CSV table of C-alpha atoms in Angstrom, one decimal:
chain,number,residue,atom,x,y,z
A,1,UNK,CA,-41.5,211.5,59.5
A,2,UNK,CA,-39.5,212.4,63.0
A,3,UNK,CA,-38.2,215.8,63.9
A,4,UNK,CA,-35.0,217.4,64.2
A,5,UNK,CA,-32.7,215.4,67.3
A,6,UNK,CA,-33.1,218.5,70.5
A,7,UNK,CA,-29.5,220.5,70.3
A,8,UNK,CA,-28.0,220.4,73.5
A,9,UNK,CA,-28.4,223.3,76.2
A,10,UNK,CA,-24.4,224.0,75.6
A,11,UNK,CA,-24.8,224.0,71.6
A,12,UNK,CA,-28.0,226.9,71.8
A,13,UNK,CA,-26.2,229.1,74.5
A,14,UNK,CA,-23.7,229.2,72.1
A,15,UNK,CA,-26.3,230.7,69.3
A,16,UNK,CA,-27.5,233.0,71.3
A,17,UNK,CA,-31.0,232.2,70.1
A,18,UNK,CA,-33.7,230.0,71.1
A,19,UNK,CA,-37.5,229.5,71.3
A,20,UNK,CA,-37.2,227.9,74.6
A,21,UNK,CA,-37.7,229.9,77.7
A,22,UNK,CA,-35.0,230.0,80.7
A,23,UNK,CA,-36.5,227.7,82.8
A,24,UNK,CA,-36.6,225.1,79.6
A,25,UNK,CA,-33.0,225.3,79.0
A,26,UNK,CA,-32.4,225.5,83.3
A,27,UNK,CA,-34.4,221.9,82.5
A,28,UNK,CA,-32.8,220.6,79.6
A,29,UNK,CA,-29.6,221.7,81.3
A,30,UNK,CA,-30.4,219.5,84.7
A,31,UNK,CA,-31.0,216.7,82.9
A,32,UNK,CA,-27.8,216.7,80.4
A,33,UNK,CA,-25.7,216.7,83.4
A,34,UNK,CA,-27.4,214.0,84.9
A,35,UNK,CA,-26.9,211.9,81.9
A,36,UNK,CA,-23.0,212.0,82.8
A,37,UNK,CA,-20.4,209.6,84.5
A,38,UNK,CA,-17.0,211.6,85.0
A,39,UNK,CA,-16.1,208.8,83.6
A,40,UNK,CA,-13.7,208.5,80.4
A,41,UNK,CA,-13.2,205.6,77.7
A,42,UNK,CA,-11.0,203.4,77.3
A,43,UNK,CA,-9.0,201.7,74.6
A,44,UNK,CA,-10.5,197.8,74.9
A,45,UNK,CA,-7.6,195.8,74.3
A,46,UNK,CA,-8.8,194.5,70.6
A,47,UNK,CA,-8.9,197.6,69.9
A,48,UNK,CA,-4.7,198.2,71.1
A,49,UNK,CA,-4.4,195.1,69.4
A,50,UNK,CA,-5.4,196.0,65.1
A,51,UNK,CA,-3.7,199.1,64.1
A,52,UNK,CA,-6.7,200.6,62.1
A,53,UNK,CA,-8.2,200.5,64.9
A,54,UNK,CA,-6.0,201.7,67.7
A,55,UNK,CA,-5.2,204.6,64.8
A,56,UNK,CA,-9.0,205.6,65.4
A,57,UNK,CA,-9.4,205.5,68.6
A,58,UNK,CA,-6.5,208.0,69.0
A,59,UNK,CA,-8.2,209.7,66.6
A,60,UNK,CA,-10.7,209.9,68.1
A,61,UNK,CA,-10.2,210.7,71.7
A,62,UNK,CA,-8.8,213.5,70.6
A,63,UNK,CA,-11.7,214.7,69.0
A,64,UNK,CA,-13.5,214.0,72.7
A,65,UNK,CA,-11.7,215.4,74.5
A,66,UNK,CA,-13.7,218.9,74.7
A,67,UNK,CA,-17.0,217.2,74.5
A,68,UNK,CA,-18.5,217.0,78.0
A,69,UNK,CA,-21.6,214.5,76.4
A,70,UNK,CA,-19.2,212.1,75.3
A,71,UNK,CA,-17.4,209.3,78.0
A,72,UNK,CA,-18.0,206.2,79.6
A,73,UNK,CA,-20.7,205.1,79.2
A,74,UNK,CA,-19.9,205.5,75.3
A,75,UNK,CA,-16.5,203.6,76.0
A,76,UNK,CA,-18.4,200.9,74.0
A,77,UNK,CA,-19.6,202.3,70.7
A,78,UNK,CA,-16.9,203.9,70.4
A,79,UNK,CA,-13.8,200.5,70.2
A,80,UNK,CA,-17.0,198.8,68.2
A,81,UNK,CA,-17.1,202.2,65.8
A,82,UNK,CA,-12.4,201.5,66.0
A,83,UNK,CA,-13.3,197.5,64.9
A,84,UNK,CA,-15.8,198.4,62.4
A,85,UNK,CA,-13.4,201.3,60.5
A,86,UNK,CA,-10.6,198.7,60.3
A,87,UNK,CA,-13.1,195.3,59.9
A,88,UNK,CA,-14.3,198.0,56.9
A,89,UNK,CA,-10.9,198.4,55.1
A,90,UNK,CA,-9.8,195.0,55.3
A,91,UNK,CA,-12.9,194.1,53.1
A,92,UNK,CA,-12.2,196.3,51.4
A,93,UNK,CA,-9.2,195.2,50.0
A,94,UNK,CA,-10.4,191.5,50.5
A,95,UNK,CA,-12.9,192.2,47.6
A,96,UNK,CA,-10.3,194.1,45.5
A,97,UNK,CA,-8.4,191.3,45.9
A,98,UNK,CA,-11.6,188.8,45.0
A,99,UNK,CA,-11.9,191.6,42.1
A,100,UNK,CA,-8.2,190.8,40.7
A,101,UNK,CA,-9.7,186.7,40.9
A,102,UNK,CA,-12.4,187.4,38.7
A,103,UNK,CA,-10.6,189.2,35.8
A,104,UNK,CA,-7.9,186.2,35.5
A,105,UNK,CA,-10.5,183.2,36.1
A,106,UNK,CA,-12.2,182.6,33.1
A,107,UNK,CA,-14.7,179.9,34.4
A,108,UNK,CA,-18.6,181.7,34.5
A,109,UNK,CA,-19.4,179.1,37.5
A,110,UNK,CA,-15.8,180.2,39.0
A,111,UNK,CA,-17.5,183.7,38.6
A,112,UNK,CA,-20.8,183.5,39.8
A,113,UNK,CA,-19.0,182.3,43.2
A,114,UNK,CA,-16.6,185.0,43.5
A,115,UNK,CA,-19.4,187.6,43.1
A,116,UNK,CA,-21.8,185.7,45.4
A,117,UNK,CA,-19.4,185.2,48.1
A,118,UNK,CA,-18.5,189.2,47.6
A,119,UNK,CA,-22.4,189.6,47.7
A,120,UNK,CA,-22.7,187.7,51.2
A,121,UNK,CA,-19.9,189.4,52.7
A,122,UNK,CA,-20.9,193.2,52.1
A,123,UNK,CA,-24.7,191.9,53.2
A,124,UNK,CA,-23.7,190.6,56.5
A,125,UNK,CA,-21.6,193.7,57.2
A,126,UNK,CA,-24.7,196.1,56.4
A,127,UNK,CA,-27.1,193.7,58.9
A,128,UNK,CA,-24.9,193.5,61.3
A,129,UNK,CA,-24.3,197.6,61.5
A,130,UNK,CA,-28.3,198.0,60.8
A,131,UNK,CA,-28.5,196.0,64.2
A,132,UNK,CA,-25.9,197.6,66.1
A,133,UNK,CA,-26.7,201.3,65.5
A,134,UNK,CA,-30.6,200.3,66.7
A,135,UNK,CA,-29.2,198.7,69.6
A,136,UNK,CA,-27.1,201.4,69.8
A,137,UNK,CA,-29.8,204.0,70.4
A,138,UNK,CA,-32.1,201.8,72.3
A,139,UNK,CA,-29.7,200.9,75.2
A,140,UNK,CA,-28.7,204.9,74.9
A,141,UNK,CA,-25.3,204.1,74.3
A,142,UNK,CA,-24.6,208.2,71.7
A,143,UNK,CA,-24.7,210.9,72.6
A,144,UNK,CA,-27.7,211.2,70.8
A,145,UNK,CA,-29.6,209.0,71.6
A,146,UNK,CA,-29.4,210.4,75.4
A,147,UNK,CA,-29.8,213.6,74.7
A,148,UNK,CA,-33.4,213.0,72.8
A,149,UNK,CA,-33.9,210.8,75.2
A,150,UNK,CA,-34.5,215.0,77.3
A,151,UNK,CA,-37.6,215.9,78.2
A,152,UNK,CA,-37.6,218.8,76.0
A,153,UNK,CA,-40.6,220.8,78.3
A,154,UNK,CA,-40.1,220.7,82.2
A,155,UNK,CA,-42.3,219.0,84.3
A,156,UNK,CA,-45.6,221.7,84.9
A,157,UNK,CA,-46.7,221.8,88.7
A,158,UNK,CA,-50.5,220.5,88.4
A,159,UNK,CA,-52.9,222.8,88.3
A,160,UNK,CA,-56.3,223.6,90.6
A,161,UNK,CA,-59.7,223.1,89.8
A,162,UNK,CA,-61.0,225.7,89.5
A,163,UNK,CA,-63.7,224.6,93.0
A,164,UNK,CA,-60.3,224.1,94.8
A,165,UNK,CA,-59.4,227.3,93.4
A,166,UNK,CA,-63.0,228.5,94.9
A,167,UNK,CA,-62.8,226.7,98.1
A,168,UNK,CA,-59.2,227.9,98.5
A,169,UNK,CA,-59.5,231.8,98.1
A,170,UNK,CA,-62.7,231.1,100.9
A,171,UNK,CA,-61.0,229.2,103.3
A,172,UNK,CA,-58.3,232.6,103.5
A,173,UNK,CA,-55.5,230.8,100.9
A,174,UNK,CA,-54.6,232.3,97.5
A,175,UNK,CA,-55.6,231.3,94.1
A,176,UNK,CA,-52.0,230.4,92.7
């Protein structure tokens, strides 16, 4: 069982409480900022040509306007998501037509073929969606995956061994 995903530093600051030290928060904020490209995401020609996907893209663009974690790196996932919304709606319409066809078909074999078609299309969509989500997480193509990639603790400076500290003090240096 995995733990909860890390919250962005900006959200932790807004909440006003955190178990992280100031140094840890500073380190995380620096790491988060290094993930931004400073570019904006653009609508693909395929999304622009699809009225349902285009409407979803415009909705997301409006929502993402004030979120700094979404930028040009997220362009592909956003466009894929918009096309997926359109495909889901088209699939739902197709299944509804198939269900209406089932009511009109009297032959059992024809009904079974229609049921198999519905199940096959549903299965393919679910497998494709699952593959996309796994790939996007592995390649840090979504904001959550990028935030999870940031180490929770800042890198600590290596401590000197007891012998090295002793020798440093003996040579007139100060022990850390």
